[in-house]
Coordinates of C-alpha atoms and ligand atoms in Angstrom, one line a residue:
X1 CA -38.4 -34.7 -17.8
X2 CA -39.6 -31.1 -17.5
X3 CA -39.2 -29.4 -20.8
X4 CA -39.5 -25.8 -21.8
X5 CA -43.0 -25.0 -23.0
X6 CA -43.1 -24.9 -26.8
X7 CA -46.5 -24.8 -28.5
X8 CA -45.2 -26.5 -31.6
X9 CA -44.8 -29.9 -29.8
X10 CA -47.7 -32.3 -29.4
X11 CA -49.6 -32.0 -26.1
X12 CA -52.1 -34.4 -24.6
X13 CA -54.7 -33.1 -22.1
X14 CA -55.9 -36.0 -20.0
X15 CA -59.1 -35.5 -18.1
X16 CA -59.5 -38.0 -15.3
X17 CA -63.1 -38.2 -14.0
X18 CA -64.4 -37.3 -17.4
X19 CA -67.8 -38.7 -16.7
X20 CA -68.4 -36.4 -13.7
X21 CA -70.1 -33.1 -13.0
X22 CA -67.1 -30.9 -13.0
X23 CA -65.8 -32.3 -16.2
X24 CA -69.2 -31.9 -18.0
X25 CA -70.1 -28.5 -16.6
X26 CA -66.7 -26.8 -16.5
X27 CA -63.7 -28.6 -18.0
X28 CA -65.1 -29.7 -21.3
X29 CA -66.6 -26.3 -22.0
X30 CA -63.4 -24.6 -21.0
X31 CA -61.2 -26.7 -23.3
X32 CA -63.6 -26.1 -26.1
X33 CA -63.4 -22.3 -25.6
X34 CA -59.6 -22.4 -25.5
X35 CA -59.6 -24.6 -28.6
X36 CA -62.2 -22.4 -30.4
X37 CA -60.1 -19.3 -29.8
X38 CA -56.9 -21.0 -31.0
X39 CA -55.2 -20.5 -27.7
X40 CA -53.9 -24.1 -27.3
X41 CA -51.0 -25.7 -29.0
X42 CA -52.1 -26.8 -32.5
X43 CA -51.3 -30.4 -31.9
X44 CA -53.3 -30.9 -28.7
X45 CA -55.2 -34.1 -28.2
X46 CA -57.8 -34.5 -25.5
X47 CA -58.4 -37.8 -23.7
X48 CA -61.2 -38.4 -21.2
X49 CA -60.8 -41.2 -18.7
X50 CA -63.2 -42.6 -16.1
X51 CA -64.8 -45.8 -15.0
X52 CA -68.1 -45.4 -16.9
X53 CA -68.2 -47.4 -20.1
X54 CA -69.2 -44.9 -22.8
X55 CA -68.2 -43.6 -26.2
X56 CA -66.9 -40.1 -26.9
X57 CA -70.2 -39.5 -28.7
X58 CA -72.0 -40.1 -25.4
X59 CA -69.6 -37.8 -23.5
X60 CA -70.3 -35.1 -26.1
X61 CA -74.0 -35.6 -25.8
X62 CA -73.8 -35.1 -22.0
X63 CA -71.7 -32.0 -22.4
X64 CA -73.6 -30.3 -25.2
X65 CA -76.1 -28.5 -22.9
X66 CA -73.3 -26.8 -21.0
X67 CA -71.3 -25.6 -24.0
X68 CA -72.0 -22.5 -26.0
X69 CA -71.4 -22.8 -29.7
X70 CA -71.7 -19.5 -31.6
X71 CA -73.3 -19.5 -35.0
X72 CA -70.5 -20.2 -37.5
X73 CA -68.4 -22.3 -35.0
X74 CA -70.3 -25.5 -35.7
X75 CA -67.7 -27.0 -38.0
X76 CA -64.9 -26.2 -35.5
X77 CA -67.0 -27.7 -32.7
X78 CA -67.1 -31.0 -34.6
X79 CA -63.4 -30.8 -35.2
X80 CA -62.9 -30.3 -31.5
X81 CA -64.7 -33.5 -30.6
X82 CA -62.9 -35.4 -33.4
X83 CA -59.8 -34.5 -31.4
X84 CA -61.2 -36.0 -28.3
X85 CA -61.0 -39.6 -27.2
X86 CA -62.5 -41.4 -24.2
X87 CA -61.1 -44.4 -22.4
X88 CA -62.9 -46.4 -19.7
X89 CA -60.7 -47.8 -16.9
X90 CA -60.5 -48.2 -13.2
X91 CA -58.8 -45.7 -10.9
X92 CA -56.8 -48.3 -9.0
X93 CA -55.4 -50.8 -11.4
X94 CA -52.0 -50.1 -13.0
X95 CA -52.8 -52.2 -16.0
X96 CA -55.6 -49.7 -17.0
X97 CA -53.2 -46.8 -16.8
X98 CA -50.7 -48.8 -18.9
X99 CA -53.4 -49.0 -21.6
X100 CA -54.1 -45.3 -21.2
X101 CA -50.4 -44.6 -21.6
X102 CA -50.3 -46.7 -24.8
X103 CA -53.2 -44.7 -26.2
X104 CA -51.6 -41.4 -25.4
X105 CA -48.3 -42.5 -26.9
X106 CA -50.0 -43.1 -30.2
X107 CA -50.6 -39.4 -30.7
X108 CA -47.1 -38.4 -29.6
X109 CA -45.2 -38.1 -32.9
X110 CA -41.8 -36.5 -32.9
X111 CA -39.0 -36.2 -30.3
X112 CA -40.9 -34.1 -27.7
X113 CA -44.4 -34.5 -26.3
X114 CA -46.0 -33.0 -23.2
X115 CA -48.8 -34.3 -21.0
X116 CA -51.2 -32.5 -18.7
X117 CA -53.4 -34.5 -16.3
X118 CA -56.5 -32.9 -14.9
X119 CA -57.8 -34.6 -11.8
X120 CA -61.5 -34.1 -11.7
X121 CA -61.9 -37.0 -9.4
X122 CA -63.3 -37.4 -5.8
X123 CA -60.7 -37.2 -2.9
X124 CA -61.3 -40.9 -2.2
X125 CA -59.5 -42.1 -5.3
X126 CA -56.9 -39.3 -5.4
X127 CA -54.0 -41.3 -4.0
X128 CA -54.6 -44.3 -6.4
X129 CA -54.9 -42.0 -9.4
X130 CA -51.7 -40.1 -8.7
X131 CA -49.6 -43.2 -7.9
X132 CA -50.8 -44.8 -11.2
X133 CA -50.1 -41.7 -13.2
X134 CA -46.6 -41.7 -11.8
X135 CA -46.1 -45.4 -12.4
X136 CA -47.5 -45.7 -15.8
X137 CA -48.2 -42.4 -17.5
X138 CA -45.3 -40.0 -17.1
X139 CA -44.1 -38.5 -20.4
X140 CA -40.7 -39.8 -21.2
X141 CA -40.1 -37.1 -23.9
X142 CA -41.6 -33.9 -22.4
X143 CA -43.2 -32.5 -19.4
X144 CA -45.9 -34.0 -17.2
X145 CA -48.0 -31.5 -15.3
X146 CA -50.8 -32.4 -12.9
X147 CA -53.8 -30.1 -12.1
X148 CA -55.5 -30.8 -8.8
X149 CA -58.8 -29.5 -7.5
X150 CA -59.8 -28.8 -3.9
X151 CA -60.5 -30.1 -1.4
X152 CA -56.8 -30.3 -0.5
X153 CA -57.6 -32.3 2.7
X154 CA -60.1 -31.3 5.4
X155 CA -57.7 -30.1 8.1
X156 CA -54.0 -29.6 8.7
X157 CA -53.3 -33.3 9.2
X158 CA -55.1 -34.7 6.1
X159 CA -53.7 -31.9 4.0
X160 CA -50.1 -32.6 5.1
X161 CA -50.6 -36.2 4.4
X162 CA -51.8 -35.4 0.9
X163 CA -49.0 -32.9 0.4
X164 CA -46.4 -35.5 1.5
X165 CA -48.0 -38.1 -0.8
X166 CA -47.8 -35.7 -3.8
X167 CA -44.3 -34.6 -2.9
X168 CA -43.2 -38.2 -3.0
X169 CA -44.5 -38.5 -6.6
X170 CA -44.0 -35.1 -8.3
X171 CA -41.9 -32.0 -8.1
X172 CA -43.7 -28.9 -6.8
X173 CA -43.3 -27.3 -10.2
X174 CA -45.3 -30.2 -11.8
X175 CA -48.2 -29.6 -9.5
X176 CA -50.9 -27.0 -10.2
X177 CA -53.4 -26.6 -7.3
X178 CA -56.4 -24.8 -8.6
X179 CA -58.2 -22.2 -6.6
X180 CA -60.4 -20.9 -9.4
X181 CA -60.8 -17.5 -7.6
X182 CA -57.2 -16.8 -8.5
X183 CA -58.3 -16.9 -12.2
X184 CA -60.9 -14.2 -11.8
X185 CA -60.3 -10.9 -13.5
X186 CA -60.6 -8.6 -10.4
X187 CA -58.6 -11.0 -8.2
X188 CA -55.8 -10.8 -10.8
X189 CA -56.3 -7.1 -10.8
X190 CA -55.6 -6.7 -7.1
X191 CA -51.8 -6.6 -7.5
X192 CA -52.0 -4.0 -10.3
X193 CA -54.4 -1.8 -8.3
X194 CA -52.1 -1.9 -5.3
X195 CA -48.7 -1.8 -6.8
X196 CA -49.1 0.2 -10.0
X197 CA -50.8 3.2 -8.4
X198 CA -48.8 5.4 -6.1
X199 CA -52.0 6.9 -4.6
X200 CA -52.9 3.6 -2.9
X201 CA -49.6 2.4 -1.5
X202 CA -49.0 5.1 1.1
X203 CA -52.5 4.8 2.5
X204 CA -52.7 1.0 2.5
X205 CA -52.0 0.5 6.2
X206 CA -53.4 0.7 9.8
X207 CA -53.0 4.5 9.9
X208 CA -55.6 4.9 7.2
X209 CA -57.7 1.7 6.9
X210 CA -60.2 0.8 9.6
X211 CA -61.3 -2.6 8.3
X212 CA -61.4 -4.8 5.3
X213 CA -64.5 -6.9 4.4
X214 CA -64.2 -9.7 1.9
X215 CA -67.6 -11.3 1.0
X216 CA -68.9 -14.2 -1.0
X217 CA -72.7 -14.6 -1.4
X218 CA -74.7 -17.1 -3.4
X219 CA -78.5 -17.0 -3.9
X220 CA -79.0 -20.8 -3.9
X221 CA -78.6 -23.6 -1.3
X222 CA -76.9 -27.0 -1.6
X223 CA -79.7 -28.3 -3.9
X224 CA -78.9 -32.0 -3.7
X225 CA -75.2 -31.5 -3.3
X226 CA -75.7 -31.7 0.5
X227 CA -73.9 -35.0 0.8
X228 CA -70.6 -33.5 -0.3
X229 CA -71.2 -30.2 1.3
X230 CA -72.1 -31.5 4.7
X231 CA -68.8 -33.1 5.2
X232 CA -67.0 -29.8 4.5
X233 CA -69.3 -26.8 5.2
X234 CA -68.9 -23.2 4.0
X235 CA -65.7 -22.5 5.9
X236 CA -63.8 -25.3 4.1
X237 CA -65.7 -24.8 0.9
X238 CA -65.2 -21.1 0.4
X239 CA -63.6 -19.3 3.3
X240 CA -60.4 -21.2 3.9
X241 CA -59.5 -21.1 0.2
X242 CA -61.2 -18.5 -2.1
X243 CA -61.5 -15.8 0.6
X244 CA -58.2 -16.4 2.2
X245 CA -56.5 -16.2 -1.2
X246 CA -58.1 -12.8 -1.8
X247 CA -57.0 -11.7 1.7
X248 CA -53.4 -12.6 1.0
X249 CA -53.4 -10.5 -2.2
X250 CA -55.0 -7.5 -0.4
X251 CA -52.7 -7.6 2.5
X252 CA -49.3 -8.9 1.3
X253 CA -46.2 -6.7 0.9
X254 CA -45.0 -5.8 -2.5
X255 CA -43.2 -8.7 -4.1
X256 CA -39.6 -8.4 -5.3
X257 CA -40.8 -9.0 -8.8
X258 CA -43.7 -10.6 -10.7
X259 CA -42.0 -13.9 -10.6
X260 CA -44.6 -16.5 -9.4
X261 CA -42.4 -17.6 -6.5
X262 CA -41.7 -14.0 -5.4
X263 CA -45.4 -13.4 -5.3
X264 CA -46.2 -16.6 -3.5
X265 CA -43.4 -15.9 -1.0
X266 CA -45.2 -12.6 0.0
X267 CA -48.5 -14.4 0.2
X268 CA -47.1 -17.0 2.6
X269 CA -45.4 -14.3 4.6
X270 CA -48.5 -12.4 5.4
X271 CA -50.4 -15.6 6.2
X272 CA -47.7 -16.4 8.7
X273 CA -48.5 -13.2 10.6
X274 CA -52.1 -14.4 11.2
X275 CA -52.8 -16.3 14.3
X276 CA -55.3 -19.2 14.3
X277 CA -58.9 -18.0 14.5
X278 CA -60.5 -18.1 17.9
X279 CA -64.1 -19.2 18.5
X280 CA -65.0 -15.7 19.6
X281 CA -63.9 -14.4 16.2
X282 CA -66.3 -16.5 14.2
X283 CA -70.1 -16.5 13.7
X284 CA -71.8 -19.4 11.9
X285 CA -75.3 -19.7 10.3
X286 CA -77.4 -22.3 8.6
X287 CA -80.3 -21.5 6.3
X288 CA -83.9 -22.4 7.1
X289 CA -86.8 -22.4 4.5
X290 CA -88.7 -19.3 3.7
X291 CA -92.4 -19.9 4.3
X292 CA -93.2 -17.0 1.9
X293 CA -90.8 -18.2 -0.8
X294 CA -91.2 -20.3 -3.9
X295 CA -89.9 -23.8 -4.7
X296 CA -86.4 -24.3 -3.3
X297 CA -86.6 -21.2 -1.2
X298 CA -89.1 -22.9 1.1
X299 CA -86.6 -25.6 1.9
X300 CA -84.0 -25.2 4.6
X301 CA -80.6 -26.9 4.6
X302 CA -81.9 -29.7 6.9
X303 CA -84.7 -30.4 4.4
X304 CA -82.2 -31.5 1.8
X305 CA -82.6 -35.3 1.8
X306 CA -78.8 -35.7 1.2
X307 CA -78.0 -33.8 4.5
X308 CA -77.9 -35.9 7.7
X309 CA -80.6 -35.2 10.3
X310 CA -79.7 -32.5 12.8
X311 CA -76.5 -31.5 11.0
X312 CA -74.8 -28.4 12.5
X313 CA -72.7 -27.8 9.3
X314 CA -72.5 -24.1 8.6
X315 CA -73.8 -22.7 5.3
X316 CA -72.9 -19.1 6.4
X317 CA -69.8 -17.9 8.3
X318 CA -68.3 -14.6 9.3
X319 CA -64.8 -14.6 10.7
X320 CA -62.3 -11.8 11.7
X321 CA -58.7 -12.4 11.0
X322 CA -55.9 -10.4 12.6
X323 CA -52.6 -9.7 10.9
X324 CA -50.0 -9.1 13.4
X325 CA -47.5 -7.1 11.4
X326 CA -46.4 -3.4 11.3
X327 CA -48.8 -2.7 8.4
X328 CA -51.9 -4.2 9.7
X329 CA -51.9 -4.7 13.4
X330 CA -55.4 -3.7 14.8
X331 CA -57.1 -3.8 11.4
X332 CA -59.7 -6.6 11.3
X333 CA -60.0 -8.5 8.0
X334 CA -63.5 -9.9 8.0
X335 CA -64.2 -12.9 5.8
X336 CA -67.9 -13.5 5.2
X337 CA -69.6 -16.1 3.0
X338 CA -72.9 -17.9 2.7
X339 CA -75.3 -19.9 0.5
X340 CA -79.0 -19.3 0.0
X341 CA -78.6 -15.6 0.5
X342 CA -80.3 -12.6 -1.2
X343 CA -77.9 -12.2 -4.1
X344 CA -74.8 -13.5 -5.9
X345 CA -71.9 -11.3 -5.1
X346 CA -68.1 -11.5 -4.4
X347 CA -66.4 -8.3 -3.4
X348 CA -63.7 -6.6 -1.3
X349 CA -64.5 -3.5 0.7
X350 CA -61.6 -1.6 2.0
X351 CA -63.0 0.9 4.5
X352 CA -60.9 3.9 5.4
X353 CA -60.8 5.6 8.8
X354 CA -63.0 8.6 9.7
X355 CA -61.4 11.9 8.8
X356 CA -59.6 13.3 11.9
X357 CA -60.3 16.9 12.9
X358 CA -63.8 17.0 11.5
X359 CA -65.0 20.4 10.3
X360 CA -68.2 19.1 8.6
X361 CA -70.3 18.4 11.7
X362 CA -70.0 14.7 11.2
X363 CA -71.4 14.7 7.7
X364 CA -68.2 13.3 6.1
X365 CA -68.7 9.6 5.6
X366 CA -65.9 7.1 5.4
X367 CA -64.2 6.5 2.1
X368 CA -64.6 3.0 0.9
X369 CA -62.8 1.3 -2.0
X370 CA -65.0 -1.5 -3.4
X371 CA -63.5 -4.1 -5.7
X372 CA -66.4 -6.1 -7.1
X373 CA -65.2 -9.5 -8.3
X374 CA -68.7 -10.6 -9.6
X375 CA -71.2 -10.1 -11.0
X376 CA -70.2 -7.3 -13.3
X377 CA -66.6 -6.5 -12.5
X378 CA -66.2 -3.0 -11.0
X379 CA -63.9 -0.9 -8.9
X380 CA -65.4 2.2 -7.2
X381 CA -64.1 4.5 -4.6
X382 CA -66.8 6.1 -2.5
X383 CA -65.8 9.6 -1.4
X384 CA -67.1 13.0 -0.4
X385 CA -67.5 16.0 -2.7
X386 CA -69.2 19.4 -2.6
X387 CA -72.7 19.2 -3.9
X388 CA -72.7 21.0 -7.3
X389 CA -74.2 24.5 -7.3
X390 CA -74.4 27.4 -4.9
X391 CA -74.8 25.4 -1.7
X392 CA -71.8 24.3 0.3
X393 CA -73.2 20.9 1.2
X394 CA -71.4 17.5 1.1
X395 CA -72.5 14.7 -1.1
X396 CA -71.4 11.1 -1.0
X397 CA -70.3 10.1 -4.5
X398 CA -67.9 7.8 -6.3
X399 CA -65.1 7.4 -8.7
X400 CA -66.4 4.6 -10.7
X401 CA -64.6 2.1 -13.0
X402 CA -67.3 -0.3 -14.2
X403 CA -65.9 -2.7 -16.7
X404 CA -68.9 -3.0 -18.8
X405 CA -68.8 0.8 -19.4
X406 CA -65.1 1.5 -19.6
X407 CA -64.2 -1.6 -21.5
X408 CA -67.4 -2.2 -23.3
X409 CA -67.1 -5.2 -25.6
X410 CA -63.9 -6.5 -24.0
X411 CA -63.8 -10.2 -23.5
X412 CA -63.2 -11.1 -19.9
X413 CA -62.3 -14.8 -19.9
X414 CA -63.6 -17.3 -17.4
X415 CA -61.3 -18.2 -14.5
X416 CA -60.9 -21.8 -15.7
X417 CA -59.9 -20.7 -19.2
X418 CA -57.0 -18.6 -17.8
X419 CA -55.9 -21.2 -15.4
X420 CA -55.9 -24.1 -17.8
X421 CA -54.0 -22.0 -20.3
X422 CA -51.5 -21.1 -17.6
X423 CA -50.8 -24.8 -17.1
X424 CA -50.0 -25.2 -20.8
X425 CA -47.6 -22.2 -20.7
X426 CA -46.1 -23.3 -17.3
X427 CA -47.1 -20.2 -15.4
X428 CA -47.6 -20.9 -11.7
X429 CA -48.4 -17.4 -10.5
X430 CA -52.1 -18.1 -10.0
X431 CA -51.8 -21.5 -8.4
X432 CA -51.6 -22.4 -4.7
X433 CA -48.2 -23.4 -3.5
X434 CA -47.8 -26.1 -0.9
X435 CA -46.7 -23.8 1.9
X436 CA -49.6 -21.4 1.3
X437 CA -51.9 -24.4 1.8
X438 CA -50.1 -25.3 5.0
X439 CA -50.6 -21.8 6.4
X440 CA -54.3 -21.8 5.4
X441 CA -54.9 -24.9 7.4
X442 CA -52.9 -23.7 10.4
X443 CA -55.2 -20.7 10.6
X444 CA -58.5 -22.6 10.2
X445 CA -58.0 -26.1 11.7
X446 CA -58.2 -25.2 15.4
X447 CA -61.5 -23.4 15.1
X448 CA -63.0 -26.0 12.8
X449 CA -62.1 -28.6 15.4
X450 CA -63.7 -26.6 18.2
X451 CA -66.9 -26.0 16.2
X452 CA -67.2 -29.7 15.5
X453 CA -66.1 -31.1 18.9
X454 CA -68.4 -28.7 20.7
X455 CA -71.2 -29.3 18.2
X456 CA -71.8 -25.6 18.1
X457 CA -75.3 -24.8 16.6
X458 CA -75.3 -22.4 13.7
X459 CA -77.6 -19.4 13.9
X460 CA -80.7 -19.8 11.6
X461 CA -81.3 -17.4 8.7
X462 CA -84.0 -17.4 6.2
X463 CA -83.4 -18.6 2.6
X464 CA -83.0 -15.4 0.5
X465 CA -82.1 -13.1 3.4
X466 CA -78.8 -11.3 4.0
X467 CA -77.8 -13.9 6.6
X468 CA -78.2 -14.1 10.3
X469 CA -79.2 -10.8 11.9
X470 CA -76.4 -11.0 14.4
X471 CA -73.9 -10.8 11.6
X472 CA -74.3 -7.1 11.0
X473 CA -73.8 -6.4 14.7
X474 CA -70.7 -8.5 14.6
X475 CA -69.5 -6.7 11.6
X476 CA -69.8 -3.3 13.2
X477 CA -67.9 -4.6 16.2
X478 CA -65.0 -5.0 13.8
X479 CA -65.1 -1.3 12.9
X480 CA -66.9 -1.7 9.7
X481 CA -69.4 1.2 9.5
X482 CA -72.5 0.9 7.3
X483 CA -74.2 4.2 7.0
X484 CA -76.9 3.2 4.6
X485 CA -76.7 6.7 3.2
X486 CA -74.8 6.0 0.0
X487 CA -77.0 6.3 -3.2
X488 CA -75.7 5.2 -6.5
X489 CA -77.4 6.2 -9.7
X490 CA -77.0 3.6 -12.4
X491 CA -75.7 5.3 -15.5
X492 CA -78.1 4.7 -18.4
X493 CA -75.5 2.9 -20.5
X494 CA -74.4 0.2 -17.9
X495 CA -74.8 -3.2 -19.6
X496 CA -75.8 -6.2 -17.5
X497 CA -72.9 -8.6 -17.3
Ligands
NDP1 P1 -73.7 0.6 0.3 O1 -72.6 1.2 1.1 O2 -75.1 1.2 0.6 O3 -73.7 -0.9 0.7 C1 -74.8 -1.6 0.4 C2 -74.5 -3.0 0.9 O4 -74.3 -2.9 2.3 C3 -75.6 -3.9 0.7 O5 -75.5 -4.4 -0.5 C4 -75.5 -4.8 1.8 O6 -74.6 -5.8 1.4 C5 -74.8 -4.1 2.9 N1 -75.7 -3.7 4.0 C6 -77.0 -3.5 4.0 N2 -77.5 -3.3 5.2 C7 -76.4 -3.4 6.0 C8 -76.3 -3.3 7.4 N3 -77.3 -3.0 8.2 N4 -75.1 -3.4 8.0 C9 -74.0 -3.6 7.2 N5 -74.1 -3.8 5.8 C10 -75.3 -3.6 5.3 O7 -73.5 0.8 -1.2 P2 -72.7 -0.1 -2.3 O8 -71.3 0.3 -2.3 O9 -73.0 -1.5 -2.1 O10 -73.5 0.5 -3.5 C11 -74.9 0.4 -3.6 C12 -75.3 -0.2 -4.9 O11 -74.8 0.6 -6.0 C13 -74.9 -1.6 -5.1 O12 -75.9 -2.3 -5.7 C14 -73.7 -1.4 -6.0 O13 -73.5 -2.6 -6.8 C15 -74.1 -0.3 -6.9 N6 -72.9 0.4 -7.4 C16 -72.5 -0.1 -8.6 C17 -71.4 0.5 -9.2 C18 -70.9 -0.1 -10.4 O14 -71.5 -1.0 -11.0 N7 -69.9 0.4 -10.9 C19 -70.7 1.6 -8.6 C20 -71.2 2.0 -7.4 C21 -72.3 1.4 -6.8 P3 -74.4 -7.2 2.1 O15 -75.7 -7.9 2.1 O16 -73.4 -7.9 1.3 O17 -74.0 -6.9 3.5
BG6_2 C1 -66.6 -23.6 -5.4 C2 -67.5 -24.1 -4.2 O1 -65.2 -23.7 -5.1 O2 -66.9 -22.3 -5.7 C3 -68.9 -23.9 -4.5 O3 -67.2 -25.4 -3.9 C4 -69.2 -22.5 -5.0 O4 -69.7 -24.3 -3.4 C5 -68.3 -22.1 -6.1 O5 -70.6 -22.5 -5.5 C6 -68.5 -20.6 -6.5 O6 -67.7 -20.3 -7.6 P1 -68.1 -19.1 -8.5 O7 -67.0 -19.0 -9.5 O8 -69.5 -19.4 -9.1 O9 -68.2 -17.9 -7.6

């Protein structure tokens, strides 16, 4: 029974996999922040479920170091944990879920009660867990919503199998597939930037834009998580989901309305215009230790004891996607991501074409609109201006919207906070629909298969560098011009965020 959301009714948030890493580091802290800020329905009960036999006190103990409790919030923090329960049970036995159901029912006073299940469990138990929820734990007097985390399969076939399995158990509107990049402030801002500003819309096309670069960089390697990572690699871990989601928001047509399905219809439509990636359009890398570095930096990917010997799994990838529609034909969309690089950064660079009919002896540099997702949300447009004073020289400068300056003190919530709250309110705008997922795998599966079948060796790059040297040449072959001449002067008041 899918009921209209009403925050007066009792809600139970059930976290499956409550003993795990994601639960401890991300989900418990997130539900605490939502609880602390009074954003959840007042009568919300939290139940952790996993195989480990432990008390809720022990769960709390393990979570404590990942949770920020501000001075003055201590009492509320204790109240939060008093609202938490933990139940140990198997993932595959229906009887355990019946016991879980009985516990949940105890809190559900009144005629209506809603349930949200968060699956922070490994893919291996996914089918058992969902079948058992369906068979033993569906709310009979309210809604049941299920939040699922990637990986949503590892290719088109496994993803379809998973989708069919889920479709046999739940309606699409009950499923919330998380891509946490959709919860990030600047990713959510993309639609506003594009569709609430008349200056951008007329120039957002092949006549004016030369190329688009969407990057994700992380300054650390797999660090003991190599076992999981090696089976997936950076293309499945980041590019096929986080970066492709950003691409679809940058490239889609204006939706009919802000209705979640209207938006997702447009995202799917633009993905359908992208042909599967060819081997020639992808470059892969794998980090090696930096002999001059310190600690972890001296270790390459293959030195991680959890990584199989001789693995050719990429930790870096650059791929060009081509959108074959009237707006974008001929404009490369370059997705680039890597681990163990020189910095943490996620950004979109929309690079405009050179000015035609040059009268400035080649001194006018390309305009570039940079949307920095993290760290330190910012939007800046690089453009040319006359240098101030008597001279008639050109200077490369910017229109700069740095959040920490313009919105100093504003609270930018974490991606998970927004997304979990969206599930309570029943807003699916920032979740991945089944057909989006299908398109994403259609684009990526053939090249992943070719890379794996042909055992293609990634290019080495040094831990802490910008990635393989060949990547810059490849990038310029996709009409992305780096001039190296832009200089930004940090305003004195910019706060570090
Ligand atoms: P640039 O156009 O100079 O771009 C610099 C980036 O280009 C580098 O970070 C690097 O990123 C990439 N790069 C370096 N060498 C090459 C190469 N050979 N070929 C291709 N790409 C290359 O300026 P930015 O727009 O990045 O701005 C410069 C600095 O000013 C940045 O630190 C930016 O954050 C800051 N700034 C901050 C603003 C704000 O906070 N509001 C506003 C404006 C600027 P990569 O390694 O990812 O390729
Ligand atoms: C996850 C990937 O989806 O995103 C990780 O599995 C990656 O490998 C993480 O580190 C990055 O998220 P964020 O929010 O820190 O940029």
